[in-house]
Short mmCIF file of C-alpha atoms and ligand atoms in Angstrom, two decimals:
data_model
loop_
_atom_site.label_atom_id
_atom_site.label_comp_id
_atom_site.label_asym_id
_atom_site.label_seq_id
_atom_site.Cartn_x
_atom_site.Cartn_y
_atom_site.Cartn_z
CA SER A 513 -25.42 -0.05 -11.81
CA ALA A 514 -25.09 -0.10 -8.03
CA ALA A 515 -25.16 -3.90 -8.10
CA GLU A 516 -21.90 -3.92 -10.07
CA LEU A 517 -20.21 -2.36 -7.08
CA LYS A 518 -20.93 -5.31 -4.81
CA PRO A 519 -18.10 -7.69 -5.76
CA ILE A 520 -15.78 -4.69 -6.09
CA LEU A 521 -16.48 -3.52 -2.56
CA LYS A 522 -16.04 -7.06 -1.32
CA TRP A 523 -12.60 -7.21 -2.90
CA ILE A 524 -11.61 -3.78 -1.60
CA ASN A 525 -12.79 -4.48 1.93
CA SER A 526 -11.03 -7.82 2.12
CA ASN A 527 -7.76 -6.22 0.97
CA ARG A 528 -7.96 -2.97 2.90
CA ALA A 529 -4.96 -2.52 5.20
CA PRO A 530 -5.60 -0.99 8.62
CA VAL A 531 -3.91 2.33 9.36
CA ASN A 532 -0.77 2.48 11.45
CA VAL A 533 -1.54 4.07 14.83
CA LYS A 534 2.02 5.34 14.94
CA TYR A 535 1.29 7.55 11.94
CA TYR A 536 -2.46 8.11 11.91
CA GLY A 537 -3.19 11.82 11.98
CA VAL A 538 0.29 12.95 13.00
CA ASP A 539 0.25 15.59 10.26
CA LYS A 540 -3.39 16.53 10.58
CA GLY A 541 -4.13 20.04 9.34
CA LYS A 542 -0.75 20.60 7.70
CA ASN A 543 -0.39 21.94 4.18
CA VAL A 544 0.30 19.25 1.62
CA PHE A 545 2.59 19.45 -1.38
CA VAL A 546 2.66 16.76 -4.02
CA PHE A 547 5.76 17.49 -6.04
CA HIS A 548 5.78 15.66 -9.37
CA LEU A 549 9.21 14.87 -10.77
CA GLU A 550 8.69 14.35 -14.49
CA SER A 551 10.09 11.08 -15.93
CA PHE A 552 12.29 10.66 -12.89
CA GLN A 553 13.61 7.19 -12.00
CA GLN A 554 14.86 5.96 -8.67
CA PHE A 555 18.25 4.96 -10.10
CA LEU A 556 19.14 8.64 -10.37
CA ILE A 557 19.13 8.97 -6.58
CA ASP A 558 22.78 8.96 -5.43
CA TYR A 559 23.85 8.25 -9.03
CA LYS A 560 27.08 9.87 -10.16
CA VAL A 561 28.54 10.86 -13.52
CA ASP A 562 32.25 11.63 -13.59
CA GLY A 563 32.19 11.55 -9.79
CA LYS A 564 29.47 14.22 -9.63
CA GLU A 565 26.02 13.65 -8.16
CA VAL A 566 23.29 14.12 -10.76
CA THR A 567 20.74 15.20 -8.17
CA PRO A 568 22.47 16.65 -5.07
CA ASN A 569 19.33 18.40 -3.78
CA LEU A 570 17.05 15.39 -4.11
CA ASN A 571 19.73 13.17 -2.58
CA LYS A 572 19.92 15.45 0.43
CA PHE A 573 16.15 15.44 0.72
CA TYR A 574 16.07 11.63 0.32
CA HIS A 575 18.51 11.16 3.20
CA ASP A 576 17.10 13.93 5.38
CA SER A 577 16.42 12.86 8.97
CA HIS A 578 12.79 13.95 8.55
CA THR A 579 12.15 12.27 5.20
CA LEU A 580 10.55 8.86 4.95
CA SER A 581 11.96 7.49 1.69
CA PHE A 582 10.80 4.37 -0.10
CA ASP A 583 13.31 2.40 -2.12
CA ASN A 584 10.99 -0.28 -3.48
CA PHE A 585 8.38 2.04 -4.94
CA TYR A 586 7.30 1.50 -8.55
CA ASN A 587 5.54 3.49 -11.22
CA GLN A 588 2.40 1.72 -12.42
CA VAL A 589 1.45 3.79 -15.42
CA GLY A 590 0.26 2.61 -18.82
CA GLN A 591 -0.13 4.57 -22.05
CA GLY A 592 -1.59 7.52 -20.15
CA LYS A 593 1.83 8.23 -18.62
CA THR A 594 1.60 11.43 -16.53
CA SER A 595 -2.20 11.30 -16.56
CA ASP A 596 -2.15 7.72 -15.24
CA ALA A 597 0.17 8.80 -12.44
CA GLU A 598 -2.21 11.63 -11.59
CA MET A 599 -5.22 9.26 -11.64
CA MET A 600 -3.46 6.99 -9.18
CA LEU A 601 -2.15 9.68 -6.86
CA ASP A 602 -5.35 11.68 -6.61
CA ASN A 603 -7.83 8.79 -6.72
CA SER A 604 -6.09 5.47 -6.08
CA LEU A 605 -7.63 4.33 -9.37
CA PHE A 606 -5.55 2.89 -12.21
CA GLY A 607 -5.25 4.37 -15.66
CA LEU A 608 -6.71 2.20 -18.40
CA SER A 609 -5.10 -0.66 -20.32
CA SER A 610 -4.98 1.66 -23.31
CA GLY A 611 -5.42 5.39 -23.76
CA SER A 612 -5.80 7.89 -20.93
CA ALA A 613 -8.54 7.69 -18.30
CA MET A 614 -8.31 11.45 -17.75
CA VAL A 615 -8.97 12.08 -21.42
CA GLU A 616 -11.75 9.53 -21.81
CA TYR A 617 -13.52 9.77 -18.46
CA GLY A 618 -12.15 12.84 -16.69
CA THR A 619 -14.90 15.16 -17.89
CA SER A 620 -17.92 12.93 -17.34
CA ASN A 621 -17.19 10.67 -14.39
CA THR A 622 -17.92 11.08 -10.71
CA PHE A 623 -14.82 10.92 -8.51
CA GLN A 624 -13.96 10.94 -4.83
CA SER A 625 -10.52 12.46 -5.25
CA ALA A 626 -7.91 13.74 -2.84
CA PRO A 627 -8.59 17.43 -3.59
CA ALA A 628 -12.35 17.03 -3.07
CA ILE A 629 -11.95 15.02 0.13
CA LEU A 630 -9.52 17.56 1.58
CA ASN A 631 -11.50 20.53 0.28
CA GLN A 632 -14.49 19.34 2.26
CA LEU A 633 -12.28 19.27 5.35
CA GLY A 634 -11.35 22.91 4.91
CA TYR A 635 -8.39 22.67 2.56
CA THR A 636 -7.82 24.94 -0.41
CA THR A 637 -6.76 22.80 -3.37
CA ALA A 638 -4.65 23.82 -6.34
CA ALA A 639 -2.74 22.27 -9.22
CA PHE A 640 0.23 23.93 -10.91
CA HIS A 641 1.49 23.08 -14.38
CA GLY A 642 3.47 25.18 -16.82
CA ASP A 643 1.77 24.08 -20.01
CA VAL A 644 -1.58 24.53 -21.75
CA PRO A 645 -4.56 23.51 -19.56
CA SER A 646 -6.01 21.13 -22.16
CA PHE A 647 -3.06 18.72 -22.06
CA TRP A 648 -4.35 15.34 -20.83
CA ASN A 649 -7.75 17.02 -20.44
CA ARG A 650 -6.59 18.47 -17.15
CA ASP A 651 -8.85 21.52 -17.35
CA ASN A 652 -11.99 19.35 -17.30
CA THR A 653 -10.69 16.52 -15.15
CA TYR A 654 -9.52 18.80 -12.35
CA LYS A 655 -13.07 20.16 -12.02
CA SER A 656 -14.35 16.62 -11.57
CA TRP A 657 -11.65 16.05 -8.97
CA GLY A 658 -12.55 19.21 -7.08
CA TYR A 659 -9.47 21.37 -7.55
CA ASP A 660 -10.35 24.93 -6.51
CA TYR A 661 -7.60 26.32 -8.70
CA PHE A 662 -5.67 25.17 -11.73
CA PHE A 663 -2.74 27.43 -12.48
CA SER A 664 -1.69 26.55 -16.02
CA LYS A 665 0.41 28.34 -18.60
CA ASN A 666 -1.56 31.58 -18.94
CA PHE A 667 -1.32 32.35 -15.24
CA TYR A 668 2.43 32.76 -15.41
CA SER A 669 3.79 36.10 -16.44
CA ASN A 670 7.04 34.52 -17.50
CA ALA A 671 5.56 31.89 -19.79
CA SER A 672 7.07 33.74 -22.69
CA LYS A 673 8.53 32.18 -25.80
CA SER A 674 12.07 32.23 -24.54
CA THR A 675 11.24 30.22 -21.42
CA TYR A 676 8.94 27.91 -23.28
CA ASN A 677 11.08 26.46 -26.01
CA VAL A 678 12.73 23.50 -24.27
CA GLY A 679 10.83 20.33 -23.47
CA TYR A 680 7.11 20.30 -22.74
CA GLY A 681 6.25 23.67 -21.31
CA MET A 682 7.82 26.31 -19.13
CA LEU A 683 11.31 25.65 -17.89
CA ASP A 684 10.99 24.26 -14.37
CA LYS A 685 12.95 27.00 -12.60
CA ILE A 686 10.89 29.78 -14.12
CA PHE A 687 7.66 27.85 -13.62
CA LEU A 688 8.38 27.22 -9.94
CA LYS A 689 9.34 30.82 -9.32
CA ASP A 690 6.09 32.04 -10.89
CA ALA A 691 4.03 29.35 -9.16
CA SER A 692 5.43 30.26 -5.75
CA LYS A 693 3.79 33.68 -5.97
CA TYR A 694 0.40 31.96 -6.10
CA ILE A 695 1.33 29.36 -3.49
CA ALA A 696 2.21 32.14 -1.07
CA GLU A 697 -1.34 33.52 -1.45
CA LEU A 698 -3.24 30.25 -0.97
CA PRO A 699 -5.41 30.15 2.15
CA GLN A 700 -4.01 27.53 4.52
CA PRO A 701 -4.21 24.66 4.95
CA PHE A 702 -3.81 23.84 1.27
CA TYR A 703 -3.22 20.84 -0.96
CA ALA A 704 -0.92 21.80 -3.82
CA LYS A 705 0.10 19.58 -6.70
CA VAL A 706 3.13 20.88 -8.54
CA ILE A 707 3.89 19.26 -11.90
CA THR A 708 7.29 19.81 -13.49
CA VAL A 709 7.96 19.17 -17.19
CA THR A 710 11.50 19.95 -18.31
CA ASN A 711 12.85 16.46 -17.62
CA HIS A 712 10.78 14.96 -20.41
CA TYR A 713 11.69 12.86 -23.40
CA PRO A 714 13.56 13.70 -25.67
CA TYR A 715 15.52 15.52 -22.91
CA GLU A 716 16.17 18.67 -24.87
CA THR A 717 18.69 21.01 -23.38
CA ASN A 718 19.70 24.59 -23.84
CA LYS A 719 23.00 26.21 -22.87
CA GLU A 720 21.93 26.81 -19.29
CA ILE A 721 21.02 23.15 -18.85
CA SER A 722 23.88 21.50 -20.68
CA SER A 723 26.62 23.69 -19.21
CA GLN A 724 25.73 22.63 -15.66
CA PHE A 725 26.23 18.90 -15.98
CA PRO A 726 28.07 16.44 -18.26
CA ALA A 727 26.03 14.17 -20.52
CA THR A 728 26.60 10.43 -20.27
CA THR A 729 28.49 8.75 -23.07
CA THR A 730 26.48 5.68 -24.02
CA GLY A 731 26.19 7.00 -27.58
CA ASP A 732 22.39 6.83 -27.40
CA LYS A 733 21.38 10.39 -28.25
CA THR A 734 18.23 10.73 -26.17
CA VAL A 735 19.51 8.75 -23.21
CA ASP A 736 22.70 10.75 -22.82
CA HIS A 737 20.97 14.04 -22.07
CA TYR A 738 18.67 12.50 -19.46
CA VAL A 739 21.08 13.20 -16.60
CA GLN A 740 21.40 16.80 -17.73
CA THR A 741 17.70 17.59 -17.64
CA ALA A 742 17.42 15.56 -14.41
CA HIS A 743 20.18 17.71 -12.95
CA TYR A 744 18.31 20.82 -14.05
CA LEU A 745 15.11 19.54 -12.44
CA ASP A 746 17.11 18.87 -9.29
CA SER A 747 18.41 22.45 -9.19
CA ALA A 748 14.88 23.72 -9.69
CA PHE A 749 13.73 21.49 -6.83
CA GLY A 750 16.56 22.82 -4.66
CA GLU A 751 15.51 26.40 -5.34
CA PHE A 752 11.90 25.56 -4.57
CA ILE A 753 12.81 23.94 -1.24
CA ALA A 754 14.93 26.96 -0.37
CA TRP A 755 11.92 29.18 -1.06
CA LEU A 756 9.68 26.95 1.08
CA LYS A 757 12.13 27.34 3.94
CA ALA A 758 12.40 31.10 3.50
CA SER A 759 8.62 31.47 3.32
CA GLY A 760 8.04 29.42 6.44
CA LEU A 761 5.98 26.82 4.56
CA TYR A 762 8.59 24.09 4.91
CA ASP A 763 7.84 23.34 8.53
CA ASN A 764 4.05 23.44 8.41
CA SER A 765 3.72 21.26 5.31
CA VAL A 766 3.94 17.59 4.46
CA ILE A 767 5.92 17.37 1.26
CA TYR A 768 5.44 14.38 -1.02
CA VAL A 769 7.94 13.95 -3.83
CA TYR A 770 7.52 11.31 -6.49
CA GLY A 771 8.66 10.34 -9.98
CA ASP A 772 5.77 9.69 -12.37
CA HIS A 773 7.26 7.05 -14.67
CA TYR A 774 10.40 5.86 -16.39
CA GLY A 775 12.45 8.31 -18.37
CA ILE A 776 14.34 5.74 -20.40
CA SER A 777 12.17 3.15 -22.09
CA GLU A 778 12.94 -0.54 -22.50
CA ASN A 779 13.87 0.14 -26.12
CA HIS A 780 17.24 1.49 -24.98
CA GLU A 781 18.65 -1.74 -23.49
CA ALA A 782 22.23 -1.22 -24.57
CA ALA A 783 22.36 2.26 -23.08
CA ILE A 784 20.63 1.08 -19.90
CA ALA A 785 23.27 -1.64 -19.51
CA GLN A 786 25.99 0.99 -19.71
CA LEU A 787 24.26 3.31 -17.25
CA LEU A 788 23.84 0.47 -14.77
CA LYS A 789 27.35 -0.84 -15.49
CA LYS A 790 26.05 -4.27 -16.47
CA LYS A 791 27.04 -6.52 -19.36
CA LYS A 792 23.52 -7.56 -20.19
CA ILE A 793 20.09 -6.38 -19.19
CA THR A 794 17.49 -8.97 -18.21
CA ASN A 795 13.78 -8.57 -17.56
CA TYR A 796 14.75 -8.59 -13.88
CA ASP A 797 16.82 -5.44 -14.39
CA LEU A 798 14.06 -3.85 -16.44
CA ALA A 799 11.63 -4.44 -13.58
CA GLN A 800 14.02 -2.71 -11.12
CA PHE A 801 14.28 0.07 -13.66
CA GLN A 802 10.57 0.84 -13.11
CA LYS A 803 11.32 2.12 -9.63
CA VAL A 804 10.64 5.79 -9.03
CA PRO A 805 11.25 7.89 -5.93
CA PHE A 806 8.59 8.30 -3.30
CA MET A 807 9.44 10.47 -0.31
CA ILE A 808 7.42 12.01 2.47
CA HIS A 809 8.92 14.90 4.39
CA ALA A 810 7.45 16.49 7.49
CA SER A 811 9.28 18.19 10.31
CA ASN A 812 7.73 15.82 12.86
CA LEU A 813 8.44 12.59 10.95
CA LYS A 814 11.32 10.32 11.82
CA GLY A 815 13.06 9.74 8.52
CA GLY A 816 14.71 6.67 7.08
CA ILE A 817 14.62 4.30 4.15
CA ASP A 818 11.52 2.14 4.10
CA HIS A 819 11.84 -1.07 2.08
CA THR A 820 8.15 -1.86 1.75
CA TYR A 821 7.04 -2.74 -1.80
CA GLY A 822 4.44 -0.42 -3.23
CA GLY A 823 3.56 1.96 -5.99
CA GLU A 824 1.58 4.95 -7.11
CA ILE A 825 -1.81 3.33 -6.47
CA ASP A 826 -0.89 3.24 -2.75
CA VAL A 827 -0.18 6.93 -2.25
CA LEU A 828 -3.67 8.26 -1.49
CA PRO A 829 -4.46 5.87 1.40
CA THR A 830 -1.01 6.67 2.79
CA LEU A 831 -1.56 10.41 2.59
CA LEU A 832 -4.99 10.19 4.22
CA ASP A 833 -3.52 8.07 7.03
CA LEU A 834 -0.92 10.72 7.89
CA LEU A 835 -3.54 13.47 7.75
CA GLY A 836 -5.87 11.49 9.95
CA VAL A 837 -8.69 11.39 7.41
CA GLN A 838 -11.07 8.52 8.03
CA ASN A 839 -10.82 6.30 4.97
CA THR A 840 -12.33 2.95 5.87
CA ASN A 841 -15.19 3.06 3.40
CA SER A 842 -13.47 4.37 0.31
CA VAL A 843 -13.36 2.93 -3.18
CA GLN A 844 -9.60 3.00 -3.57
CA PHE A 845 -7.44 0.22 -4.98
CA GLY A 846 -4.15 0.87 -3.22
CA SER A 847 -3.17 0.16 0.35
CA ASP A 848 -1.52 2.35 2.95
CA LEU A 849 2.28 2.13 2.66
CA LEU A 850 2.60 2.87 6.37
CA SER A 851 0.43 -0.07 7.39
CA ASN A 852 2.23 -3.11 8.80
CA LYS A 853 -0.50 -5.39 7.53
CA ARG A 854 -0.58 -4.62 3.83
CA ARG A 855 -0.03 -7.14 1.05
CA GLN A 856 3.11 -6.09 -0.74
CA ILE A 857 2.04 -6.61 -4.32
CA VAL A 858 2.81 -4.05 -7.00
CA SER A 859 0.67 -4.51 -10.10
CA PHE A 860 1.87 -3.27 -13.44
CA ARG A 861 -0.73 -2.14 -15.93
CA ASN A 862 -0.03 -5.11 -18.25
CA GLY A 863 -0.55 -7.73 -15.53
CA ASP A 864 3.12 -8.11 -14.58
CA PHE A 865 3.96 -7.62 -10.91
CA VAL A 866 6.60 -7.14 -8.23
CA THR A 867 6.51 -8.67 -4.75
CA PRO A 868 9.30 -8.99 -2.15
CA THR A 869 9.87 -12.58 -3.32
CA VAL A 870 8.85 -12.89 -6.97
CA ILE A 871 8.88 -10.52 -9.93
CA LYS A 872 6.94 -11.06 -13.12
CA MET A 873 8.27 -8.90 -15.92
CA ASN A 874 7.31 -9.22 -19.57
CA GLY A 875 5.82 -12.58 -18.67
CA THR A 876 9.05 -14.01 -17.16
CA TYR A 877 9.54 -14.76 -13.45
CA TRP A 878 12.46 -13.80 -11.23
CA ASN A 879 13.53 -14.18 -7.63
CA THR A 880 13.31 -10.64 -6.30
CA GLN A 881 16.14 -11.06 -3.81
CA THR A 882 18.68 -13.00 -5.91
CA GLY A 883 17.78 -11.93 -9.44
CA LYS A 884 17.72 -15.57 -10.56
CA SER A 885 15.20 -16.62 -13.14
CA ILE A 886 12.27 -18.82 -12.11
CA LYS A 887 10.68 -21.19 -14.61
CA TYR A 888 7.01 -21.54 -13.83
CA LYS A 889 6.77 -25.02 -15.39
CA THR A 890 9.46 -26.54 -13.21
CA ALA A 891 8.84 -24.41 -10.11
CA SER A 892 7.89 -25.98 -6.78
CA LYS A 893 4.26 -26.48 -5.91
CA SER A 894 4.35 -23.71 -3.32
CA MET A 895 6.00 -21.31 -5.77
CA LYS A 896 3.36 -22.03 -8.39
CA LYS A 897 0.68 -21.46 -5.81
CA PHE A 898 2.24 -18.15 -4.76
CA ILE A 899 2.49 -16.97 -8.35
CA ASP A 900 -1.09 -17.99 -9.10
CA LYS A 901 -2.45 -16.25 -6.01
CA THR A 902 -0.47 -13.11 -6.74
CA GLN A 903 -1.66 -13.09 -10.34
CA GLU A 904 -5.24 -13.43 -9.17
CA TYR A 905 -4.80 -10.38 -6.92
CA VAL A 906 -3.21 -8.36 -9.73
CA ASP A 907 -5.89 -9.29 -12.27
CA ASP A 908 -8.72 -8.54 -9.85
CA GLN A 909 -7.21 -5.24 -8.76
CA LEU A 910 -6.87 -4.03 -12.36
CA LYS A 911 -10.21 -5.44 -13.50
CA TYR A 912 -12.19 -3.91 -10.65
CA SER A 913 -10.47 -0.54 -10.99
CA ASP A 914 -11.31 -0.57 -14.71
CA GLU A 915 -14.93 -1.40 -13.95
CA VAL A 916 -15.17 1.56 -11.58
CA VAL A 917 -13.72 3.92 -14.19
CA THR A 918 -15.41 2.65 -17.35
CA GLY A 919 -18.79 2.16 -15.61
CA ASP A 920 -18.57 5.45 -13.72
CA LEU A 921 -19.49 3.43 -10.66
CA LEU A 922 -18.56 6.03 -8.07
CA ARG A 923 -21.78 7.77 -8.98
CA PHE A 924 -23.52 4.99 -7.04
CA TYR A 925 -21.23 5.05 -4.06
CA HIS A 926 -21.65 7.18 -0.96
CA ARG A 927 -18.48 7.94 0.88
CA THR A 928 -19.15 8.92 4.49
CA ASN A 929 -19.03 12.68 5.11
CA PHE A 930 -18.50 13.34 1.42
CA LYS A 931 -20.58 15.49 -0.89
CA THR A 932 -20.62 14.87 -4.63
CA VAL A 933 -18.47 17.38 -6.48
CA ILE A 934 -20.53 19.86 -8.50
CA LYS A 935 -18.41 20.43 -11.57
CA LYS A 936 -20.17 23.53 -12.77
CA ASN A 937 -19.09 25.35 -9.62
CA TYR A 938 -15.52 25.28 -10.86
CA SER A 939 -13.93 27.44 -13.49
CA TYR A 940 -10.29 28.11 -14.13
CA THR A 941 -10.38 31.43 -15.85
CA THR A 942 -7.04 32.24 -17.29
CA SER A 943 -5.79 35.60 -16.25
CA SER A 944 -2.51 37.22 -16.98
CA THR A 945 -1.06 38.98 -14.01
C1 GP9 B 2460 2.31 17.22 -20.32
C2 GP9 B 2460 3.22 16.63 -19.33
C3 GP9 B 2460 3.89 15.37 -19.86
O1 GP9 B 2460 1.48 18.23 -19.85
O2 GP9 B 2460 2.59 16.47 -18.12
O3 GP9 B 2460 3.07 14.26 -19.91
P1 GP9 B 2460 3.66 12.81 -20.31
O4 GP9 B 2460 4.06 12.86 -21.75
O5 GP9 B 2460 4.81 12.49 -19.42
O6 GP9 B 2460 2.50 11.89 -20.10
MN1 MN B 2461 5.15 12.24 -17.38
#
């Protein structure tokens, strides 16, 4: 009921970070791309194998003088993996502690999502994904989120068997080439979410992929091909950026690039140790290993590496800040990464967390700066207090987000200047061109 929203709104309002006047609205009216790098971890940035960069195009983009790059940005997904990342990016709501929120609540719930907010400000909104529309219940969820268009597998003339037999859907290069034909036709300004898939466990390769880059030699079969599919994704990204430049879209768009979640799970400790050139992997290292890229490129942004601690839940308020969309009465659980006044707490779905001073990973505590272990029992009074207060924030943030999702509480909330999305007005008829 509406009453259930009360304590939630109180929590949100007391944790809401004010926008940064330096950034507010500077990219108002520009096209927006959200480019989803499947299973892509931050450690790959500037990483080399046999002296060769795994991801030369992304590295260039990361260091570009107009890219704001975050190097303490974490994935916050749970079992819903990609779908959790999408929930967070488009809604600033967490996935659930088990299962997928998109699958369980995507069809029925009321949302106040990025595509709907921007649509009502004159944006055309579209999602692109080279696999079947039903995966993660996208076809229904995207209607609830207000996507005008969902270009899935059947829209792509080249989604033939031969391009569809590696990984989770169309090969990224072919997918992006086909998708760009639709992107070119979108009325501007637009919000376009582009979801890649080839760099997905178990990192299958074909000749084209494996001949371009050497595998690593940890001896762990799935891990060793990760850099090869990551390299392939990077080439696909490079081609896409080249097309954006040629089409003129590069300069009148804000381009967000992010990795959705880890590619190598904790179960591969020995291989991770070799990749990171460490003797032994601790929970501290595993926490660092949850970092994913987050970059914002716009021709009028001053680039650089931003060390603020944040994660996927924080993207939507950040994006709305840059676009100058009033967002002071939203039900969103993240906080603007560009704000100087935000609390730098990154919550993991299991209640662990990362802050600039303390990390909690798999229930163990670490000094973020030194990597030394902290024992809660023997910690100083002030340290205990800090940990307790941080834990309270993390638990409340997750609990309240879950209440909003499982109780469908946004149906009782009126966002200023926002009209409820009427799902039946949307249909994503599959056509073959
Ligand atoms: C499936 C793709 C992968 O459509 O997005 O999802 P994941 O397995 O990473 O959650
Ligand atoms: Mn994924």
